[in-house]
Amino acid sequence: MSTQDLSHSVASSSSPPSVTAKLINGGVAGLVGVTCVFPIDLAKTRLQNQHGKDIYKGMIDCLMKTARAEGFLGMYRGAAVNLTLVTPEKAIKLAANDFFRQLLMEDELQRNLKMEMLAGCGAGMCQVVVTCPMEMLKIQLQDAGRLAVCQGSASAPSSSRPYTAGSASTHKRPSATLIAWELLCTQGLAGLYKGLGATLLRDIPFSIIYFPLFANLNNLGFNERTGKASFAHSFMSGCVAGSVAAVAVTPLDVLKTRIQTLKKGLGEDTYSGITNCARKLWIQEGPSAFMKGAGCRALVIAPLFGIAQGVYFIGIGERILKCFE
Protein backbone atom coordinates (compact mmCIF):
# COMPACT_ATOMS: atom_id res chain seq x y z
CA MET A 1 0.00 0.00 0.00
CA SER A 2 1.89 2.98 -1.21
CA THR A 3 1.34 6.69 -0.83
CA GLN A 4 4.34 8.22 -2.44
CA ASP A 5 3.10 9.07 -5.92
CA LEU A 6 0.53 11.38 -4.36
CA SER A 7 3.36 13.78 -3.64
CA HIS A 8 3.73 14.58 -7.33
CA SER A 9 0.25 16.11 -7.43
CA VAL A 10 0.39 18.13 -4.22
CA ALA A 11 3.85 19.64 -4.51
CA SER A 12 3.97 23.40 -4.33
CA SER A 13 4.02 25.15 -7.66
CA SER A 14 7.03 27.19 -6.54
CA SER A 15 9.30 24.40 -5.32
CA PRO A 16 8.75 20.69 -4.86
CA PRO A 17 9.14 19.17 -1.39
CA SER A 18 12.53 17.73 -0.51
CA VAL A 19 13.15 13.98 -0.45
CA THR A 20 13.34 14.12 3.35
CA ALA A 21 9.97 15.87 3.57
CA LYS A 22 8.40 13.30 1.24
CA LEU A 23 9.83 10.46 3.35
CA ILE A 24 8.34 12.01 6.50
CA ASN A 25 5.00 12.50 4.74
CA GLY A 26 5.00 8.88 3.55
CA GLY A 27 5.87 7.59 7.02
CA VAL A 28 3.25 9.72 8.80
CA ALA A 29 0.60 8.77 6.25
CA GLY A 30 1.44 5.09 6.68
CA LEU A 31 1.32 5.23 10.48
CA VAL A 32 -1.98 7.13 10.60
CA GLY A 33 -3.52 5.02 7.85
CA VAL A 34 -2.56 1.67 9.39
CA THR A 35 -3.96 2.75 12.77
CA CYS A 36 -7.30 3.74 11.22
CA VAL A 37 -7.96 0.76 8.93
CA PHE A 38 -6.05 -2.14 10.50
CA PRO A 39 -9.16 -3.93 11.90
CA ILE A 40 -10.58 -4.15 8.36
CA ASP A 41 -7.27 -5.57 7.14
CA LEU A 42 -7.44 -8.19 9.90
CA ALA A 43 -10.96 -9.15 8.77
CA LYS A 44 -9.66 -9.44 5.19
CA THR A 45 -6.92 -11.87 6.24
CA ARG A 46 -9.30 -14.06 8.23
CA LEU A 47 -11.92 -14.13 5.48
CA GLN A 48 -9.32 -15.07 2.87
CA ASN A 49 -7.93 -17.87 5.01
CA GLN A 50 -11.18 -19.54 6.02
CA HIS A 51 -12.30 -22.50 3.91
CA GLY A 52 -15.97 -22.11 3.09
CA LYS A 53 -18.15 -19.98 5.40
CA ASP A 54 -17.86 -21.90 8.64
CA ILE A 55 -16.69 -19.14 10.99
CA TYR A 56 -17.27 -15.67 9.53
CA LYS A 57 -20.15 -14.65 7.27
CA GLY A 58 -18.56 -11.37 6.25
CA MET A 59 -16.48 -8.42 7.38
CA ILE A 60 -18.93 -7.09 9.99
CA ASP A 61 -19.54 -10.57 11.42
CA CYS A 62 -15.78 -11.15 11.60
CA LEU A 63 -15.12 -7.88 13.43
CA MET A 64 -17.97 -8.43 15.88
CA LYS A 65 -16.87 -11.97 16.71
CA THR A 66 -13.26 -10.85 17.04
CA ALA A 67 -14.20 -8.01 19.40
CA ARG A 68 -16.33 -10.34 21.55
CA ALA A 69 -13.73 -13.12 21.72
CA GLU A 70 -10.50 -11.12 21.84
CA GLY A 71 -11.51 -7.64 22.94
CA PHE A 72 -10.95 -4.34 21.15
CA LEU A 73 -7.17 -4.80 21.01
CA GLY A 74 -7.70 -8.20 19.39
CA MET A 75 -8.67 -6.35 16.22
CA TYR A 76 -5.17 -4.86 16.18
CA ARG A 77 -3.23 -8.14 16.31
CA GLY A 78 -0.18 -7.69 14.12
CA ALA A 79 -0.49 -3.91 13.99
CA ALA A 80 2.84 -3.43 15.77
CA VAL A 81 4.64 -5.15 12.88
CA ASN A 82 3.00 -2.85 10.35
CA LEU A 83 3.58 0.27 12.43
CA THR A 84 7.26 -0.62 12.80
CA LEU A 85 7.96 -1.44 9.16
CA VAL A 86 5.50 0.77 7.26
CA THR A 87 7.86 3.79 7.28
CA PRO A 88 10.85 1.99 5.68
CA GLU A 89 8.44 0.30 3.26
CA LYS A 90 7.05 3.66 2.15
CA ALA A 91 10.54 5.19 2.06
CA ILE A 92 11.88 2.47 -0.25
CA LYS A 93 8.93 2.63 -2.60
CA LEU A 94 8.96 6.44 -2.61
CA ALA A 95 12.65 6.62 -3.43
CA ALA A 96 12.34 3.89 -6.06
CA ASN A 97 9.34 5.48 -7.77
CA ASP A 98 11.05 8.89 -7.88
CA PHE A 99 14.26 7.31 -9.22
CA PHE A 100 12.49 5.40 -12.00
CA ARG A 101 10.33 8.39 -12.96
CA GLN A 102 13.42 10.58 -13.33
CA LEU A 103 15.23 7.83 -15.21
CA LEU A 104 12.42 7.04 -17.64
CA MET A 105 10.61 10.37 -18.09
CA GLU A 106 12.42 13.41 -19.44
CA ASP A 107 9.53 15.74 -18.62
CA GLU A 108 7.36 14.66 -15.67
CA LEU A 109 4.72 17.23 -16.58
CA GLN A 110 4.00 15.27 -19.78
CA ARG A 111 1.88 12.18 -19.32
CA ASN A 112 3.53 9.01 -20.63
CA LEU A 113 1.46 5.97 -19.68
CA LYS A 114 4.08 3.36 -20.59
CA MET A 115 6.85 5.08 -18.62
CA GLU A 116 4.54 5.64 -15.64
CA MET A 117 3.67 1.95 -15.64
CA LEU A 118 7.35 0.97 -15.83
CA ALA A 119 8.19 3.33 -12.95
CA GLY A 120 5.38 1.81 -10.88
CA CYS A 121 6.63 -1.68 -11.75
CA GLY A 122 10.13 -0.81 -10.55
CA ALA A 123 8.81 0.67 -7.32
CA GLY A 124 6.67 -2.40 -6.68
CA MET A 125 9.66 -4.70 -7.16
CA CYS A 126 11.81 -2.71 -4.73
CA GLN A 127 9.30 -2.47 -1.91
CA VAL A 128 8.94 -6.25 -1.44
CA VAL A 129 12.27 -6.24 0.39
CA VAL A 130 10.27 -4.94 3.38
CA THR A 131 6.70 -5.85 2.39
CA CYS A 132 7.21 -9.61 2.19
CA PRO A 133 8.61 -10.24 5.71
CA MET A 134 6.27 -7.58 7.15
CA GLU A 135 3.17 -9.29 5.78
CA MET A 136 4.56 -12.74 6.58
CA LEU A 137 4.68 -11.87 10.29
CA LYS A 138 1.49 -9.82 10.25
CA ILE A 139 -0.58 -12.63 8.72
CA GLN A 140 0.47 -15.14 11.41
CA LEU A 141 -0.64 -12.74 14.15
CA GLN A 142 -3.86 -11.72 12.41
CA ASP A 143 -4.92 -15.31 11.77
CA ALA A 144 -4.17 -16.57 15.30
CA GLY A 145 -7.69 -15.77 16.52
CA ARG A 146 -9.33 -17.67 13.68
CA LEU A 147 -7.08 -20.66 14.35
CA ALA A 148 -8.03 -20.58 18.03
CA VAL A 149 -11.69 -20.89 17.04
CA CYS A 150 -10.90 -23.73 14.62
CA GLN A 151 -8.84 -25.64 17.17
CA GLY A 152 -11.31 -24.96 19.94
CA SER A 153 -13.87 -27.14 18.16
CA ALA A 154 -11.43 -30.04 17.80
CA SER A 155 -8.91 -31.61 20.12
CA ALA A 156 -6.53 -32.50 17.27
CA PRO A 157 -3.49 -30.27 16.79
CA SER A 158 -2.88 -28.05 13.80
CA SER A 159 -2.22 -29.96 10.60
CA SER A 160 0.79 -27.96 9.39
CA ARG A 161 4.25 -27.45 10.73
CA PRO A 162 4.30 -24.96 13.62
CA TYR A 163 6.23 -21.73 13.49
CA THR A 164 6.86 -22.02 17.24
CA ALA A 165 8.66 -24.85 18.94
CA GLY A 166 7.18 -27.11 21.59
CA SER A 167 3.67 -28.36 22.16
CA ALA A 168 2.90 -25.67 24.73
CA SER A 169 3.42 -22.93 22.17
CA THR A 170 0.13 -23.83 20.53
CA HIS A 171 -1.68 -22.33 23.52
CA LYS A 172 0.46 -19.20 23.82
CA ARG A 173 -0.32 -15.97 22.03
CA PRO A 174 2.33 -15.71 19.28
CA SER A 175 4.57 -12.66 18.98
CA ALA A 176 6.26 -11.28 15.89
CA THR A 177 9.68 -11.51 17.54
CA LEU A 178 9.20 -15.19 18.45
CA ILE A 179 7.91 -16.10 14.99
CA ALA A 180 10.73 -14.22 13.23
CA TRP A 181 13.39 -15.78 15.48
CA GLU A 182 12.17 -19.34 14.96
CA LEU A 183 11.81 -18.88 11.21
CA LEU A 184 15.37 -17.59 11.04
CA CYS A 185 16.65 -20.46 13.19
CA THR A 186 14.82 -23.21 11.30
CA GLN A 187 14.65 -21.93 7.72
CA GLY A 188 17.06 -19.02 7.56
CA LEU A 189 16.26 -15.75 5.82
CA ALA A 190 14.20 -17.67 3.25
CA GLY A 191 11.65 -18.40 5.98
CA LEU A 192 10.79 -14.71 6.29
CA TYR A 193 10.55 -14.40 2.52
CA LYS A 194 8.14 -17.26 1.94
CA GLY A 195 5.59 -16.13 -0.63
CA LEU A 196 8.00 -13.66 -2.23
CA GLY A 197 6.84 -14.65 -5.72
CA ALA A 198 3.18 -14.17 -4.79
CA THR A 199 3.99 -10.81 -3.18
CA LEU A 200 5.70 -9.64 -6.36
CA LEU A 201 2.77 -10.88 -8.45
CA ARG A 202 0.43 -8.77 -6.31
CA ASP A 203 2.46 -5.60 -5.74
CA ILE A 204 3.82 -5.09 -9.26
CA PRO A 205 0.39 -5.14 -10.97
CA PHE A 206 -1.01 -2.96 -8.17
CA SER A 207 1.64 -0.31 -8.77
CA ILE A 208 1.28 -0.60 -12.56
CA ILE A 209 -2.47 0.06 -12.23
CA TYR A 210 -2.43 2.60 -9.42
CA PHE A 211 0.28 5.10 -10.41
CA PRO A 212 -0.86 5.85 -13.99
CA LEU A 213 -4.55 5.76 -13.02
CA PHE A 214 -4.06 8.21 -10.16
CA ALA A 215 -1.85 10.53 -12.19
CA ASN A 216 -4.36 10.70 -15.06
CA LEU A 217 -7.43 11.04 -12.84
CA ASN A 218 -5.72 13.75 -10.82
CA ASN A 219 -4.66 15.54 -14.00
CA LEU A 220 -8.32 15.92 -14.97
CA GLY A 221 -8.74 18.35 -12.09
CA PHE A 222 -5.58 20.36 -12.76
CA ASN A 223 -6.08 24.07 -12.04
CA GLU A 224 -3.84 26.39 -14.08
CA ARG A 225 -4.22 29.18 -11.52
CA THR A 226 -2.98 27.15 -8.56
CA GLY A 227 -0.72 24.81 -10.54
CA LYS A 228 -2.29 21.68 -9.05
CA ALA A 229 -5.58 19.87 -8.55
CA SER A 230 -7.82 20.76 -5.63
CA PHE A 231 -7.55 18.77 -2.42
CA ALA A 232 -11.02 17.24 -2.90
CA HIS A 233 -10.20 16.14 -6.46
CA SER A 234 -6.85 14.64 -5.47
CA PHE A 235 -8.48 12.92 -2.49
CA MET A 236 -11.12 11.29 -4.68
CA SER A 237 -8.54 10.40 -7.36
CA GLY A 238 -6.46 8.58 -4.76
CA CYS A 239 -9.46 6.76 -3.36
CA VAL A 240 -10.74 5.65 -6.78
CA ALA A 241 -7.33 4.62 -8.14
CA GLY A 242 -6.43 2.77 -4.94
CA SER A 243 -9.74 0.91 -4.77
CA VAL A 244 -9.64 -0.11 -8.45
CA ALA A 245 -6.07 -1.39 -8.13
CA ALA A 246 -6.81 -3.18 -4.86
CA VAL A 247 -9.85 -5.04 -6.18
CA ALA A 248 -8.08 -5.89 -9.46
CA VAL A 249 -5.26 -7.74 -7.67
CA THR A 250 -7.43 -9.40 -4.99
CA PRO A 251 -7.05 -12.91 -6.52
CA LEU A 252 -3.28 -12.57 -6.20
CA ASP A 253 -3.65 -11.28 -2.64
CA VAL A 254 -5.74 -14.35 -1.72
CA LEU A 255 -3.02 -16.66 -3.08
CA LYS A 256 -0.33 -14.73 -1.21
CA THR A 257 -2.26 -14.88 2.07
CA ARG A 258 -2.89 -18.64 1.78
CA ILE A 259 0.76 -19.37 0.89
CA GLN A 260 2.19 -17.21 3.68
CA THR A 261 -0.07 -18.63 6.40
CA LEU A 262 2.11 -21.16 8.20
CA LYS A 263 -0.30 -22.66 10.71
CA LYS A 264 -3.42 -24.28 9.31
CA GLY A 265 -6.66 -25.34 10.93
CA LEU A 266 -7.77 -28.96 11.05
CA GLY A 267 -8.39 -30.24 7.51
CA GLU A 268 -7.03 -27.11 5.81
CA ASP A 269 -4.64 -27.53 2.89
CA THR A 270 -1.01 -26.58 2.66
CA TYR A 271 0.38 -25.27 -0.63
CA SER A 272 3.66 -25.93 -2.41
CA GLY A 273 3.52 -22.85 -4.60
CA ILE A 274 1.39 -20.35 -6.50
CA THR A 275 0.14 -22.79 -9.16
CA ASN A 276 -0.64 -25.49 -6.59
CA CYS A 277 -2.53 -22.99 -4.44
CA ALA A 278 -4.54 -21.60 -7.37
CA ARG A 279 -5.46 -25.11 -8.57
CA LYS A 280 -6.62 -26.30 -5.14
CA LEU A 281 -8.55 -23.09 -4.52
CA TRP A 282 -10.35 -23.38 -7.87
CA ILE A 283 -11.24 -27.07 -7.43
CA GLN A 284 -12.24 -27.02 -3.77
CA GLU A 285 -13.82 -23.58 -3.31
CA GLY A 286 -14.67 -22.37 -6.80
CA PRO A 287 -13.81 -19.16 -8.68
CA SER A 288 -15.55 -16.92 -6.12
CA ALA A 289 -12.86 -17.83 -3.56
CA PHE A 290 -10.36 -15.74 -5.54
CA MET A 291 -12.31 -12.59 -4.65
CA LYS A 292 -12.50 -13.22 -0.91
CA GLY A 293 -11.88 -10.01 0.98
CA ALA A 294 -12.20 -7.78 -2.10
CA GLY A 295 -14.59 -5.43 -0.32
CA CYS A 296 -12.29 -5.26 2.69
CA ARG A 297 -9.31 -4.46 0.48
CA ALA A 298 -11.18 -1.59 -1.18
CA LEU A 299 -12.24 -0.26 2.24
CA VAL A 300 -8.65 -0.46 3.46
CA ILE A 301 -6.92 1.05 0.44
CA ALA A 302 -9.30 3.98 -0.24
CA PRO A 303 -8.92 5.61 3.23
CA LEU A 304 -5.17 4.93 3.19
CA PHE A 305 -4.71 6.95 0.02
CA GLY A 306 -7.15 9.60 1.22
CA ILE A 307 -5.17 10.01 4.44
CA ALA A 308 -1.93 10.11 2.46
CA GLN A 309 -3.34 12.83 0.25
CA GLY A 310 -4.29 14.85 3.33
CA VAL A 311 -0.81 14.49 4.81
CA TYR A 312 0.87 15.64 1.59
CA PHE A 313 -1.62 18.48 1.09
CA ILE A 314 -1.07 19.82 4.62
CA GLY A 315 2.68 19.38 4.23
CA ILE A 316 3.39 17.77 7.59
CA GLY A 317 6.91 16.79 6.52
CA GLU A 318 7.75 20.35 5.50
CA ARG A 319 6.34 21.73 8.78
CA ILE A 320 8.41 19.27 10.83
CA LEU A 321 11.61 20.16 8.97
CA LYS A 322 10.96 23.89 9.52
CA CYS A 323 10.96 23.27 13.28
CA PHE A 324 14.59 22.12 13.02
CA GLU A 325 15.81 25.00 10.87
Coordinates of N, CA, C and O in Angstrom, one line a residue, residues 163-227:
Y163 N 5.2 -22.7 13.6 CA 6.2 -21.7 13.5 C 6.8 -21.5 14.9 O 7.8 -20.7 15.0
T164 N 6.3 -22.1 15.9 CA 6.9 -22.0 17.2 C 7.1 -23.4 17.7 O 6.4 -24.4 17.4
A165 N 8.2 -23.5 18.5 CA 8.7 -24.9 18.9 C 8.0 -25.3 20.2 O 7.6 -24.5 21.0
G166 N 7.7 -26.6 20.4 CA 7.2 -27.1 21.6 C 5.7 -27.2 21.5 O 5.0 -26.3 20.9
S167 N 5.1 -28.2 22.2 CA 3.7 -28.4 22.2 C 2.9 -27.3 22.9 O 1.8 -26.9 22.6
A168 N 3.6 -26.7 23.9 CA 2.9 -25.7 24.7 C 2.7 -24.4 24.0 O 1.8 -23.6 24.3
S169 N 3.5 -24.2 22.9 CA 3.4 -22.9 22.2 C 2.1 -22.8 21.4 O 1.7 -21.7 21.1
T170 N 1.4 -23.9 21.2 CA 0.1 -23.8 20.5 C -0.9 -23.0 21.3 O -1.7 -22.4 20.8
H171 N -0.7 -23.0 22.7 CA -1.7 -22.3 23.5 C -1.2 -20.9 23.9 O -1.9 -20.2 24.6
K172 N 0.0 -20.5 23.5 CA 0.5 -19.2 23.8 C 0.1 -18.2 22.7 O 0.1 -18.6 21.5
R173 N -0.1 -17.0 23.1 CA -0.3 -16.0 22.0 C 1.0 -15.7 21.3 O 2.0 -15.4 21.9
P174 N 1.1 -15.9 20.0 CA 2.3 -15.7 19.3 C 2.8 -14.2 19.3 O 1.9 -13.3 19.4
S175 N 4.0 -14.0 19.1 CA 4.6 -12.7 19.0 C 5.4 -12.6 17.7 O 6.0 -13.6 17.3
A176 N 5.5 -11.4 17.1 CA 6.3 -11.3 15.9 C 7.7 -11.6 16.1 O 8.4 -12.3 15.2
T177 N 8.3 -11.2 17.3 CA 9.7 -11.5 17.5 C 9.9 -13.0 17.6 O 10.9 -13.5 17.0
L178 N 9.1 -13.7 18.3 CA 9.2 -15.2 18.4 C 9.1 -15.9 17.1 O 9.9 -16.8 16.8
I179 N 8.1 -15.5 16.3 CA 7.9 -16.1 15.0 C 9.1 -15.8 14.1 O 9.6 -16.7 13.4
A180 N 9.6 -14.6 14.1 CA 10.7 -14.2 13.2 C 12.0 -15.0 13.7 O 12.7 -15.5 12.8
W181 N 12.2 -15.1 15.0 CA 13.4 -15.8 15.5 C 13.4 -17.3 15.1 O 14.4 -17.8 14.7
E182 N 12.2 -17.9 15.3 CA 12.2 -19.3 15.0 C 12.2 -19.6 13.5 O 12.8 -20.7 13.1
L183 N 11.7 -18.7 12.7 CA 11.8 -18.9 11.2 C 13.3 -18.7 10.8 O 13.8 -19.5 9.9
L184 N 14.0 -17.8 11.4 CA 15.4 -17.6 11.0 C 16.2 -18.8 11.5 O 17.1 -19.2 10.8
C185 N 15.9 -19.3 12.7 CA 16.7 -20.5 13.2 C 16.4 -21.7 12.4 O 17.3 -22.6 12.2
T186 N 15.2 -22.0 12.0 CA 14.8 -23.2 11.3 C 15.0 -23.2 9.8 O 15.3 -24.2 9.2
Q187 N 14.7 -22.0 9.2 CA 14.7 -21.9 7.7 C 15.6 -20.9 7.1 O 15.7 -20.7 5.9
G188 N 16.2 -20.1 8.0 CA 17.1 -19.0 7.6 C 16.3 -17.8 7.0 O 15.0 -17.7 7.3
L189 N 16.9 -16.9 6.3 CA 16.3 -15.8 5.8 C 15.1 -16.1 4.9 O 14.1 -15.4 4.8
A190 N 15.2 -17.2 4.2 CA 14.2 -17.7 3.2 C 12.9 -17.9 3.9 O 11.8 -17.7 3.3
G191 N 12.9 -18.2 5.2 CA 11.6 -18.4 6.0 C 10.8 -17.1 6.1 O 9.6 -17.2 6.0
L192 N 11.5 -16.0 6.2 CA 10.8 -14.7 6.3 C 10.3 -14.2 4.9 O 9.5 -13.4 4.8
Y193 N 10.9 -14.8 3.9 CA 10.6 -14.4 2.5 C 9.7 -15.5 1.8 O 9.7 -15.5 0.6
K194 N 9.1 -16.3 2.6 CA 8.1 -17.3 1.9 C 7.0 -16.5 1.3 O 6.5 -15.5 1.9
G195 N 6.6 -16.9 0.1 CA 5.6 -16.1 -0.6 C 6.1 -14.9 -1.4 O 5.3 -14.1 -1.8
L196 N 7.4 -14.8 -1.5 CA 8.0 -13.7 -2.2 C 7.5 -13.5 -3.7 O 7.1 -12.4 -4.1
G197 N 7.4 -14.7 -4.4 CA 6.8 -14.6 -5.7 C 5.4 -14.1 -5.8 O 5.1 -13.3 -6.6
A198 N 4.6 -14.6 -4.8 CA 3.2 -14.2 -4.8 C 3.1 -12.7 -4.4 O 2.2 -12.0 -4.9
T199 N 4.0 -12.2 -3.6 CA 4.0 -10.8 -3.2 C 4.3 -9.9 -4.4 O 3.7 -8.9 -4.6
L200 N 5.3 -10.4 -5.1 CA 5.7 -9.6 -6.4 C 4.5 -9.6 -7.4 O 4.3 -8.6 -8.0
L201 N 3.9 -10.8 -7.5 CA 2.8 -10.9 -8.5 C 1.6 -10.0 -8.1 O 0.8 -9.5 -8.9
R202 N 1.5 -9.7 -6.8 CA 0.4 -8.8 -6.3 C 0.9 -7.3 -6.4 O 0.1 -6.5 -6.9
D203 N 2.1 -7.0 -5.9 CA 2.5 -5.6 -5.7 C 2.8 -4.9 -7.1 O 2.6 -3.7 -7.2
I204 N 3.4 -5.7 -8.0 CA 3.8 -5.1 -9.3 C 2.6 -4.7 -10.1 O 2.5 -3.5 -10.5
P205 N 1.6 -5.6 -10.3 CA 0.4 -5.1 -11.0 C -0.4 -4.0 -10.3 O -0.9 -3.1 -10.9
F206 N -0.4 -4.1 -8.9 CA -1.0 -3.0 -8.2 C -0.4 -1.6 -8.5 O -1.1 -0.7 -8.8
S207 N 1.0 -1.6 -8.5 CA 1.6 -0.3 -8.8 C 1.5 0.1 -10.2 O 1.3 1.3 -10.5
I208 N 1.5 -0.9 -11.1 CA 1.3 -0.6 -12.6 C -0.1 0.0 -12.8 O -0.3 0.9 -13.6
I209 N -1.1 -0.5 -12.1 CA -2.5 0.1 -12.2 C -2.6 1.4 -11.5 O -3.1 2.4 -12.1
Y210 N -2.2 1.4 -10.3 CA -2.4 2.6 -9.4 C -1.8 3.9 -9.9 O -2.4 4.9 -10.1
F211 N -0.4 3.9 -10.1 CA 0.3 5.1 -10.4 C -0.2 5.8 -11.7 O -0.5 7.0 -11.6
P212 N -0.3 5.1 -12.8 CA -0.9 5.9 -14.0 C -2.3 6.3 -13.8 O -2.7 7.4 -14.3
L213 N -3.1 5.4 -13.2 CA -4.6 5.8 -13.0 C -4.7 7.0 -12.1 O -5.5 7.9 -12.5
F214 N -4.0 7.0 -11.0 CA -4.1 8.2 -10.2 C -3.6 9.5 -10.9 O -4.2 10.5 -10.8
A215 N -2.4 9.4 -11.5 CA -1.9 10.5 -12.2 C -2.8 11.1 -13.2 O -3.0 12.3 -13.3
N216 N -3.4 10.2 -14.0 CA -4.4 10.7 -15.1 C -5.7 11.2 -14.5 O -6.2 12.2 -15.0
L217 N -6.2 10.5 -13.5 CA -7.4 11.0 -12.8 C -7.2 12.4 -12.2 O -8.0 13.3 -12.3
N218 N -6.0 12.5 -11.5 CA -5.7 13.7 -10.8 C -5.5 14.9 -11.8 O -5.8 16.0 -11.6
N219 N -4.9 14.5 -13.0 CA -4.7 15.5 -14.0 C -5.9 16.2 -14.6 O -5.9 17.3 -15.1
L220 N -7.0 15.4 -14.5 CA -8.3 15.9 -15.0 C -8.8 17.1 -14.2 O -9.6 18.0 -14.7
G221 N -8.3 17.2 -12.9 CA -8.7 18.4 -12.1 C -7.7 19.4 -11.9 O -7.7 20.2 -11.0
F222 N -6.7 19.4 -12.8 CA -5.6 20.4 -12.8 C -6.1 21.8 -12.9 O -6.8 22.1 -13.9
N223 N -5.7 22.7 -12.0 CA -6.1 24.1 -12.0 C -4.9 24.9 -12.4 O -3.9 24.9 -11.7
E224 N -5.0 25.6 -13.6 CA -3.8 26.4 -14.1 C -3.5 27.5 -13.2 O -2.3 27.9 -13.1
R225 N -4.5 28.0 -12.4 CA -4.2 29.2 -11.5 C -3.4 28.8 -10.3 O -2.5 29.5 -9.9
T226 N -3.7 27.6 -9.7 CA -3.0 27.1 -8.6 C -1.8 26.2 -8.9 O -0.9 26.0 -8.1
G227 N -1.8 25.7 -10.1 CA -0.7 24.8 -10.5 C -0.9 23.4 -10.0 O 0.1 22.6 -10.1

